[in-house]
PDB file of N, CA and C in Angstrom:
ATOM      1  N   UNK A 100     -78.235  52.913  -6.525  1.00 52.00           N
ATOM      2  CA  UNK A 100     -77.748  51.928  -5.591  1.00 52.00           C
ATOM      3  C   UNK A 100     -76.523  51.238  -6.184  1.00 52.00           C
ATOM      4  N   UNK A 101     -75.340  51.066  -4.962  1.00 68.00           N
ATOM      5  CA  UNK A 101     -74.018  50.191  -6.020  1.00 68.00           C
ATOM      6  C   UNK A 101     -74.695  48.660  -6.140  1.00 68.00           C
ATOM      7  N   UNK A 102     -73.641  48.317  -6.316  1.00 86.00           N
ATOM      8  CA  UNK A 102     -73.819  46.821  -6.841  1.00 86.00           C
ATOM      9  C   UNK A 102     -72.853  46.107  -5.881  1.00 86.00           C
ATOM     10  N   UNK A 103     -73.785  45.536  -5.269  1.00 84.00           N
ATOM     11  CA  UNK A 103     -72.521  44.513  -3.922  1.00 84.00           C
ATOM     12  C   UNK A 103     -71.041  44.576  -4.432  1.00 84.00           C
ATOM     13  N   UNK A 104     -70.811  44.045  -5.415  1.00 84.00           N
ATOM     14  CA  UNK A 104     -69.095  43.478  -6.062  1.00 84.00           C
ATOM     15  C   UNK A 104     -68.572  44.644  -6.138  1.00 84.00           C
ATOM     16  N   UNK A 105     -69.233  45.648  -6.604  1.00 84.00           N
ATOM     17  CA  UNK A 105     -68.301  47.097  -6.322  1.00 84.00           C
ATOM     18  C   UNK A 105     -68.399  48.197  -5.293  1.00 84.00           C
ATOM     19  N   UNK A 106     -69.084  47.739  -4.119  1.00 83.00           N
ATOM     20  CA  UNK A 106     -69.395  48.010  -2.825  1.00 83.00           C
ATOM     21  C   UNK A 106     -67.937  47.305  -1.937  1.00 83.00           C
ATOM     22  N   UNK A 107     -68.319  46.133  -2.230  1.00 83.00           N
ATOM     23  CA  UNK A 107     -66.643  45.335  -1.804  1.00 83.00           C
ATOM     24  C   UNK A 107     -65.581  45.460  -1.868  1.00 83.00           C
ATOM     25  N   UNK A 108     -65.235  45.872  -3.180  1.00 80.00           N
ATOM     26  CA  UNK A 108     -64.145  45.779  -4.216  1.00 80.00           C
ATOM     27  C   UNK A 108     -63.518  46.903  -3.793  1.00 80.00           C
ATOM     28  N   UNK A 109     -64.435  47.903  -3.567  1.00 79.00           N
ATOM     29  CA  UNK A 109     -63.800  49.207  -2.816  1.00 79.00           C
ATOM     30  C   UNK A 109     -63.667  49.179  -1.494  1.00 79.00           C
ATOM     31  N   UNK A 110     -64.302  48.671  -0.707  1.00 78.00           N
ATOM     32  CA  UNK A 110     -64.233  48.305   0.786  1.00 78.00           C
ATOM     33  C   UNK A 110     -62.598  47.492   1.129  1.00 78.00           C
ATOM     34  N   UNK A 111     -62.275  46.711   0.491  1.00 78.00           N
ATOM     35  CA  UNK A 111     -61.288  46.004   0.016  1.00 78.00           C
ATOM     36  C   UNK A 111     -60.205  46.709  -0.017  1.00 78.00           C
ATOM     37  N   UNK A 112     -60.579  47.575  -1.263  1.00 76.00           N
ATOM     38  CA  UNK A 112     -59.514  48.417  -1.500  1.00 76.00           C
ATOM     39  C   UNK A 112     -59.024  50.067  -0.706  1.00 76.00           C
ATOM     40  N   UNK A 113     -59.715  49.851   0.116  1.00 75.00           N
ATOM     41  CA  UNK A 113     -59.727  51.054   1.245  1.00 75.00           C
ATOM     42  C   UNK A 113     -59.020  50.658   2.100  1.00 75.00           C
ATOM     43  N   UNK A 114     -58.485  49.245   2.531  1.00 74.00           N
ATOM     44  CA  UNK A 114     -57.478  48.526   3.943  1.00 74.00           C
ATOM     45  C   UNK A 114     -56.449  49.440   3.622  1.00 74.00           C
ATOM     46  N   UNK A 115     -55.719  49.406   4.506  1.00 64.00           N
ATOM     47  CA  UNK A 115     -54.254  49.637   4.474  1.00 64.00           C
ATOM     48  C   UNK A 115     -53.753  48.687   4.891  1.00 64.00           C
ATOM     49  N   UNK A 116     -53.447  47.801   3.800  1.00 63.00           N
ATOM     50  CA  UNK A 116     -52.459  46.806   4.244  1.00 63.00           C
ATOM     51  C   UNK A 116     -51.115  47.277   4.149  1.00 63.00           C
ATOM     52  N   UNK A 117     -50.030  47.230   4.710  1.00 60.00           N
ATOM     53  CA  UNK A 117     -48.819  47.310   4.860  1.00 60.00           C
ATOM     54  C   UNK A 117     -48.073  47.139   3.287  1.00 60.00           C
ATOM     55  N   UNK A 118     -46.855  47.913   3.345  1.00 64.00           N
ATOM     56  CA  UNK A 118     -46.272  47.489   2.009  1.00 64.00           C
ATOM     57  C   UNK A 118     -45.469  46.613   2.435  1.00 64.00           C
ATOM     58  N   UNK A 119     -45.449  44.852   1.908  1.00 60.00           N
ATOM     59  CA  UNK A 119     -44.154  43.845   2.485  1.00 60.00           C
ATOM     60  C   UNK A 119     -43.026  44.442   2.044  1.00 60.00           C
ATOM     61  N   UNK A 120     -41.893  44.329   1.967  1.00 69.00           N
ATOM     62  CA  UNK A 120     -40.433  44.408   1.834  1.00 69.00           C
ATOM     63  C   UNK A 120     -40.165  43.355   0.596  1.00 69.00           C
ATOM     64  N   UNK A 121     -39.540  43.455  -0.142  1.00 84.00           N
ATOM     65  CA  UNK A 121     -39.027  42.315  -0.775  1.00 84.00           C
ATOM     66  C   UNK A 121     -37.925  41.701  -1.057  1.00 84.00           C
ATOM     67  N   UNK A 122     -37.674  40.820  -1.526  1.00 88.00           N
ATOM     68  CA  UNK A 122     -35.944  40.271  -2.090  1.00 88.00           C
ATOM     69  C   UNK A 122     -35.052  41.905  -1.754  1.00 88.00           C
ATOM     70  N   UNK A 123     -34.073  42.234  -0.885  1.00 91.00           N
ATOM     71  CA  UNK A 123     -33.054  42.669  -0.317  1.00 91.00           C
ATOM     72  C   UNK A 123     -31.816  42.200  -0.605  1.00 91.00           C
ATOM     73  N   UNK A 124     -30.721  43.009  -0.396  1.00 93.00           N
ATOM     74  CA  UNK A 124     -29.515  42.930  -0.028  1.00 93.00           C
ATOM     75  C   UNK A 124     -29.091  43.391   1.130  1.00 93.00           C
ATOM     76  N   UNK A 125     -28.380  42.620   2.125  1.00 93.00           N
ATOM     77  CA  UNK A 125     -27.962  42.836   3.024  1.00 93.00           C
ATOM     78  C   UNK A 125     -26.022  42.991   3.198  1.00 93.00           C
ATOM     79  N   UNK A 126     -25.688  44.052   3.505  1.00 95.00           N
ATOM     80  CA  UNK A 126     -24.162  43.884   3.913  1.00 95.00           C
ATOM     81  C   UNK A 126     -23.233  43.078   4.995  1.00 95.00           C
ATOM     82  N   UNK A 127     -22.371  42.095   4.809  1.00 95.00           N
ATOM     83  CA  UNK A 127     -21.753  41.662   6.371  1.00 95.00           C
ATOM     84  C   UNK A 127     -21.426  42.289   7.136  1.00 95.00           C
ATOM     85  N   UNK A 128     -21.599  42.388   8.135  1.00 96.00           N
ATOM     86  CA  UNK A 128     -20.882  43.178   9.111  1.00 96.00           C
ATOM     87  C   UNK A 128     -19.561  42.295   9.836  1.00 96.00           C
ATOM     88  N   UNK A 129     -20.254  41.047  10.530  1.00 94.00           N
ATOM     89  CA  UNK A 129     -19.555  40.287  10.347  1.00 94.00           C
ATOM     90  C   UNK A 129     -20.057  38.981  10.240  1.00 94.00           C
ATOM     91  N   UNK A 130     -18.421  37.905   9.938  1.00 90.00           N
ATOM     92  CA  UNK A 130     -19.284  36.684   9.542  1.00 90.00           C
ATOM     93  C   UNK A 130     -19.430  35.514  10.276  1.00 90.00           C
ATOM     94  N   UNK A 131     -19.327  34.145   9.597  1.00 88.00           N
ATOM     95  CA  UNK A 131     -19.818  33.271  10.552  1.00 88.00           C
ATOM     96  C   UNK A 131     -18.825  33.038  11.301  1.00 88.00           C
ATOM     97  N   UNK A 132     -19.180  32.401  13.043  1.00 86.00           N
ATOM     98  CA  UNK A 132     -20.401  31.891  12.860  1.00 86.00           C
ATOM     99  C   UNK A 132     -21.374  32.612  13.284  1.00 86.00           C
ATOM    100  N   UNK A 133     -21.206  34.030  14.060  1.00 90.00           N
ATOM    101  CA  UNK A 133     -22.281  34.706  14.966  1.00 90.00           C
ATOM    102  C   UNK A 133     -22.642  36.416  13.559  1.00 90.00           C
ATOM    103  N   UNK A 134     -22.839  35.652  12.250  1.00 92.00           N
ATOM    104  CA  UNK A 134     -23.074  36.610  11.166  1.00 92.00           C
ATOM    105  C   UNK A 134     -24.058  37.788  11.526  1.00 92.00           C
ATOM    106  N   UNK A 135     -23.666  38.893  11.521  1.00 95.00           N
ATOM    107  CA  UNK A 135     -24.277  40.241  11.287  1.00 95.00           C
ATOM    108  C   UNK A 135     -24.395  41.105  10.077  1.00 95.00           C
ATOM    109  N   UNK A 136     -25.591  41.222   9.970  1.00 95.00           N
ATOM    110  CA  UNK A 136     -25.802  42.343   8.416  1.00 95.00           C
ATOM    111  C   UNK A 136     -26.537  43.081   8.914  1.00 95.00           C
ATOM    112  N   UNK A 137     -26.101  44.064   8.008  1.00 93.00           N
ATOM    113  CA  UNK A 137     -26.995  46.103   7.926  1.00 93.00           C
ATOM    114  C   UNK A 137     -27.565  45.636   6.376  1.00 93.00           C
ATOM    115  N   UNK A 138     -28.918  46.084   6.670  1.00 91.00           N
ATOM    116  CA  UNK A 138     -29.445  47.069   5.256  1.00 91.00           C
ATOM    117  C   UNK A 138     -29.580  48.315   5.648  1.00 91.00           C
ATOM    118  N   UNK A 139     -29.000  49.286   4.661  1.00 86.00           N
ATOM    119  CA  UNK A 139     -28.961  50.253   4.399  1.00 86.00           C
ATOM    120  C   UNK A 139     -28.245  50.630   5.503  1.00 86.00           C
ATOM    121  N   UNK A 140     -28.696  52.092   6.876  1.00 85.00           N
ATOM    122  CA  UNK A 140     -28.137  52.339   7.433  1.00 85.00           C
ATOM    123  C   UNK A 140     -28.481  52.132   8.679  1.00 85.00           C
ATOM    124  N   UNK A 141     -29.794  51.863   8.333  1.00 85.00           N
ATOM    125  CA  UNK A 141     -30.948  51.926   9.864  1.00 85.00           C
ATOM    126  C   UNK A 141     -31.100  50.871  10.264  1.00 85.00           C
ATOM    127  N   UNK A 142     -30.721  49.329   9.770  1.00 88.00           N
ATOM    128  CA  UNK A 142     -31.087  48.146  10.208  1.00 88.00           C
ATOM    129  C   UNK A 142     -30.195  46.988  10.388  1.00 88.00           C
ATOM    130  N   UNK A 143     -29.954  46.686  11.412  1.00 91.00           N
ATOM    131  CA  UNK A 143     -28.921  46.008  11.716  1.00 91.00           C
ATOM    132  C   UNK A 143     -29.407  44.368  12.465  1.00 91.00           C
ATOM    133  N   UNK A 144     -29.097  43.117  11.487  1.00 92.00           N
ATOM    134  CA  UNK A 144     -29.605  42.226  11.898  1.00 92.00           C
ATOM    135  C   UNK A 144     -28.710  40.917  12.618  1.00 92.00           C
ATOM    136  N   UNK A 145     -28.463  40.857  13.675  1.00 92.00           N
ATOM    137  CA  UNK A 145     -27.862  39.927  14.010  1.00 92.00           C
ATOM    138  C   UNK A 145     -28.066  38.416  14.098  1.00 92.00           C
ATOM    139  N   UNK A 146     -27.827  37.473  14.600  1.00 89.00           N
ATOM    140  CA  UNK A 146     -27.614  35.447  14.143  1.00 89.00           C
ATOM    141  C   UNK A 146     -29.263  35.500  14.768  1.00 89.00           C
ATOM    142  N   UNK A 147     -29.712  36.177  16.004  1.00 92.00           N
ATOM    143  CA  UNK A 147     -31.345  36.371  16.383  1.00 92.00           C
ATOM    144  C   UNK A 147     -32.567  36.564  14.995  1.00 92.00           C
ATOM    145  N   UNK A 148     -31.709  37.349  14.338  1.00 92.00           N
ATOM    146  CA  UNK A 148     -33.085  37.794  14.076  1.00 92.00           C
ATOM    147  C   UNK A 148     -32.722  37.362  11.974  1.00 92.00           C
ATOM    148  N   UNK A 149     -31.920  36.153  11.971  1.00 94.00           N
ATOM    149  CA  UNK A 149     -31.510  35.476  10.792  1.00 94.00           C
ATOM    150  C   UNK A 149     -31.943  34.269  11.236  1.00 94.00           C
ATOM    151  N   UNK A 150     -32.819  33.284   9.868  1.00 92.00           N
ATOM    152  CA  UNK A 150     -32.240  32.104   9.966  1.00 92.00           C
ATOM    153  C   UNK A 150     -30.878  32.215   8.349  1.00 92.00           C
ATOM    154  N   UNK A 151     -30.748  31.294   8.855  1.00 92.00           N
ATOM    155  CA  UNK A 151     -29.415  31.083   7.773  1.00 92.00           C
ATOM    156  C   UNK A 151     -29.335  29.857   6.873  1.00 92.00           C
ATOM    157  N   UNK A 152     -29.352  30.059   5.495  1.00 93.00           N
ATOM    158  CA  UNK A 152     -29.428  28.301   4.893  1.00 93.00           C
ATOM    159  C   UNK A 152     -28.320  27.987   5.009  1.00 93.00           C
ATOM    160  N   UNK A 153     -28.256  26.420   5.213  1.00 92.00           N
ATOM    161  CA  UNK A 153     -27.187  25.735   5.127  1.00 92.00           C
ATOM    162  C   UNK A 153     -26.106  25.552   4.659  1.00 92.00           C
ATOM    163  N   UNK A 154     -26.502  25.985   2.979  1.00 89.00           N
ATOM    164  CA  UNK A 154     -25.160  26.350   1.940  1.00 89.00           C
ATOM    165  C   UNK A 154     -24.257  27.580   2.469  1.00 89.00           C
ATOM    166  N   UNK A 155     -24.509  28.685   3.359  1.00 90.00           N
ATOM    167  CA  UNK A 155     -23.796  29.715   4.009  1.00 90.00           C
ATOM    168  C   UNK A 155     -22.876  29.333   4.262  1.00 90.00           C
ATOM    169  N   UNK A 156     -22.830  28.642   5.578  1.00 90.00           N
ATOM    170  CA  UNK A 156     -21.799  27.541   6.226  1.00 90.00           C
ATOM    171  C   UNK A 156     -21.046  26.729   5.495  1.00 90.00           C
ATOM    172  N   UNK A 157     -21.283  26.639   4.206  1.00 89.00           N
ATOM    173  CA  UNK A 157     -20.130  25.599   3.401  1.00 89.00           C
ATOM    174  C   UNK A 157     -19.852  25.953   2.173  1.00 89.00           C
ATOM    175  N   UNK A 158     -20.004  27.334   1.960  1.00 88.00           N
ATOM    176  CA  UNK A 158     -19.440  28.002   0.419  1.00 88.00           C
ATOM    177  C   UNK A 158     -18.241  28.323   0.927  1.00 88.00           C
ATOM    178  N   UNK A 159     -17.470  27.643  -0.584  1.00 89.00           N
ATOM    179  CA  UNK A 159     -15.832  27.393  -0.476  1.00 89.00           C
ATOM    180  C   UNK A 159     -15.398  29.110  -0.416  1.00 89.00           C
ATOM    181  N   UNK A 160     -15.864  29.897  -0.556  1.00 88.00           N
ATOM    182  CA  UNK A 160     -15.285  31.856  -0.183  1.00 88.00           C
ATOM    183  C   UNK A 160     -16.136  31.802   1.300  1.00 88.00           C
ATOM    184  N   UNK A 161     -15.648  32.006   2.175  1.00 90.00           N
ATOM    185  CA  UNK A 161     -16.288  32.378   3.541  1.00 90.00           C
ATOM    186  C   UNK A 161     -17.020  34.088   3.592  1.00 90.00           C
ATOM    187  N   UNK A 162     -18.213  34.044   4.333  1.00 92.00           N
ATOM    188  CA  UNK A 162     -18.747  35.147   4.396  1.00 92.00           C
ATOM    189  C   UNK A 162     -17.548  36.196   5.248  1.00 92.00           C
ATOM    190  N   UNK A 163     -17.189  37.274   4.346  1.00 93.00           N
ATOM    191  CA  UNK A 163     -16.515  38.337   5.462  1.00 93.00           C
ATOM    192  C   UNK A 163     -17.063  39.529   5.331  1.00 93.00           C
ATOM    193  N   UNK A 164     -16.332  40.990   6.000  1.00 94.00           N
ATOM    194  CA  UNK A 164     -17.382  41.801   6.258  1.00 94.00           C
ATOM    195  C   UNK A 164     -16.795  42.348   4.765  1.00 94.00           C
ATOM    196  N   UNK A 165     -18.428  43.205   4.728  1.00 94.00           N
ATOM    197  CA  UNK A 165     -18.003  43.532   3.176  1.00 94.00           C
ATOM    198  C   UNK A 165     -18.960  42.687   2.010  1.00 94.00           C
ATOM    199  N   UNK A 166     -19.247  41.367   2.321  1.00 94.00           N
ATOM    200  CA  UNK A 166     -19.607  40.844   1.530  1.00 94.00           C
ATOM    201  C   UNK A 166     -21.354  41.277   1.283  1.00 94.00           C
ATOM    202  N   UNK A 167     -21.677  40.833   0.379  1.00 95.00           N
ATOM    203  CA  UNK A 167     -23.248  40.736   0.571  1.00 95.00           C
ATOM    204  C   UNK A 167     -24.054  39.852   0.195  1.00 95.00           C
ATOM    205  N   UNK A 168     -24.845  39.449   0.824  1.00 95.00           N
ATOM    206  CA  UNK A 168     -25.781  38.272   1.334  1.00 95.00           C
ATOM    207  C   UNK A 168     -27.552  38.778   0.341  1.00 95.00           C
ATOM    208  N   UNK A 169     -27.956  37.252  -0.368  1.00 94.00           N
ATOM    209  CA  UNK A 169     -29.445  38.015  -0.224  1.00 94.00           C
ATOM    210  C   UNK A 169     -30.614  37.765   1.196  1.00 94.00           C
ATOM    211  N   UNK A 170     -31.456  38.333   1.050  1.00 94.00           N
ATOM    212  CA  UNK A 170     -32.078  38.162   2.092  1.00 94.00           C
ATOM    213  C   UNK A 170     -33.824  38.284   1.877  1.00 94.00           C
ATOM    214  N   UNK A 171     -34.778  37.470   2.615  1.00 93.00           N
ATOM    215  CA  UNK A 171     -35.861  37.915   1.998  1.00 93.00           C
ATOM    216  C   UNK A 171     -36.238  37.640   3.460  1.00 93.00           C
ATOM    217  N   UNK A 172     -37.360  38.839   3.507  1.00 92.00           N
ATOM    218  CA  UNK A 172     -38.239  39.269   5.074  1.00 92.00           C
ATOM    219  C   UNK A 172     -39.200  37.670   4.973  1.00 92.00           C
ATOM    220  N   UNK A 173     -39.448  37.173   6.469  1.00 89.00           N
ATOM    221  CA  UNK A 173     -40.365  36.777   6.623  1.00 89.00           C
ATOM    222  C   UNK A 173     -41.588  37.392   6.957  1.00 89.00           C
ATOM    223  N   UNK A 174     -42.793  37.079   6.631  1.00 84.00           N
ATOM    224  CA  UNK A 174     -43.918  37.991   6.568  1.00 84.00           C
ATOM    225  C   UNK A 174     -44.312  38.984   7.711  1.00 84.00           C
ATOM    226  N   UNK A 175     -44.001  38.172   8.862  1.00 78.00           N
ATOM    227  CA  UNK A 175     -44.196  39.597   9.981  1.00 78.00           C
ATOM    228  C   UNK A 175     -42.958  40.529  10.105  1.00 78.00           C
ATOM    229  N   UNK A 176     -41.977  40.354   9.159  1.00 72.00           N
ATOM    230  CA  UNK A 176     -41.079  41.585   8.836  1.00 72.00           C
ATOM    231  C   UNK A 176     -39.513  41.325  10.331  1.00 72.00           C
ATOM    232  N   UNK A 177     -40.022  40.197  10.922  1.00 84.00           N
ATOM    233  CA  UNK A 177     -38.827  40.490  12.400  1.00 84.00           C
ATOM    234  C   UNK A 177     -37.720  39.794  12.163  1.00 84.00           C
ATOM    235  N   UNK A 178     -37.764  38.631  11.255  1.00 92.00           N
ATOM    236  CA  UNK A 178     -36.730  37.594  11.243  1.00 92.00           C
ATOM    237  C   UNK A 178     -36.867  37.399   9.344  1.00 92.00           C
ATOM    238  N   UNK A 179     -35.502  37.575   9.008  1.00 94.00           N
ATOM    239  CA  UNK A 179     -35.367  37.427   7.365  1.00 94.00           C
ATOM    240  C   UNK A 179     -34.293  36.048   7.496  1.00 94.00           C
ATOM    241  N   UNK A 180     -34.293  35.548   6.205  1.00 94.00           N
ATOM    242  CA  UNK A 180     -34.035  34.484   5.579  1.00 94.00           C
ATOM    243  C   UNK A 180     -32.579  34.891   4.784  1.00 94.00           C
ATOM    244  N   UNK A 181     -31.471  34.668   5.247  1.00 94.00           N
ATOM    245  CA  UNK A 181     -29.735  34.784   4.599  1.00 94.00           C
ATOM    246  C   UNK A 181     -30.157  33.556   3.954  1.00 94.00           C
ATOM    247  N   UNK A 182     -30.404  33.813   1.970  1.00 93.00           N
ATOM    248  CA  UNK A 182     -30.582  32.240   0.830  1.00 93.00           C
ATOM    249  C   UNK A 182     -29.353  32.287   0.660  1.00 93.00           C
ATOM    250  N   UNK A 183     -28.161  33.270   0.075  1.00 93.00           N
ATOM    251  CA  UNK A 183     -26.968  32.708  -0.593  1.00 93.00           C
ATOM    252  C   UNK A 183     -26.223  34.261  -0.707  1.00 93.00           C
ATOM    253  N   UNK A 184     -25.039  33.886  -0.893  1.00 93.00           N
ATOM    254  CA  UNK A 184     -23.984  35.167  -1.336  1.00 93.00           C
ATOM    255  C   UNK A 184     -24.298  35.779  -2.125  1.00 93.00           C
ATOM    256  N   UNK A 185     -24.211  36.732  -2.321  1.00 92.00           N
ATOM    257  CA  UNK A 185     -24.484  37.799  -3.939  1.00 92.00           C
ATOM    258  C   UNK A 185     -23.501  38.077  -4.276  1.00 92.00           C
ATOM    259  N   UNK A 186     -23.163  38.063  -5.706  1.00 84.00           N
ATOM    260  CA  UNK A 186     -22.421  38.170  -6.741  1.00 84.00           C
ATOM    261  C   UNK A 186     -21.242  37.417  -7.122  1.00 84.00           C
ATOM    262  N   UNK A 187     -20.295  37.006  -7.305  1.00 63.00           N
ATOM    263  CA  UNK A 187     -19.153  36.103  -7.373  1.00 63.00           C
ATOM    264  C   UNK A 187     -19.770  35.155  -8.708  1.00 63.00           C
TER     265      UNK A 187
END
């Protein structure tokens, strides 16, 4: 007979939970104020489906296309988070 905790533990470990996404880079497509980014080739996120922090809007280099942005998914994966410019 198992033992409850490893009856579970495997029950547990049998979900398929989803793999989240993590910390990203996103490319401009274009910038503010109606900012668009691609990751990679397949995903294209427009001002809908961004929120945008505040510092975006007031870093002394303006977002243009070309640039790249980080970005981190919010948990149901539809709307990601533009934190700050990458690299400079």
């Amino acid at each position: 007979m198992d033992k409850w905790d490893v009856k579970l533990a495997n029950m547990l470990k049998s979900r398929n939970n989803p793999n989240m996404p993590g910390i990203t880079l996103g490319k401009v497509i274009s910038g503010m104020p109606a900012l668009s980014v691609s990751i990679g080739d397949e995903i294209i996120l427009d001002a809908e489906d961004l929120v945008i922090a505040n510092w975006l809007y007031h870093i002394p280099t303006p977002l243009t296309p070309g640039d790249y942005v980080i970005l981190i998914p919010a948990p149901h994966g539809q709307t990601y988070y533009a934190i700050d410019k990458a690299g400079e």
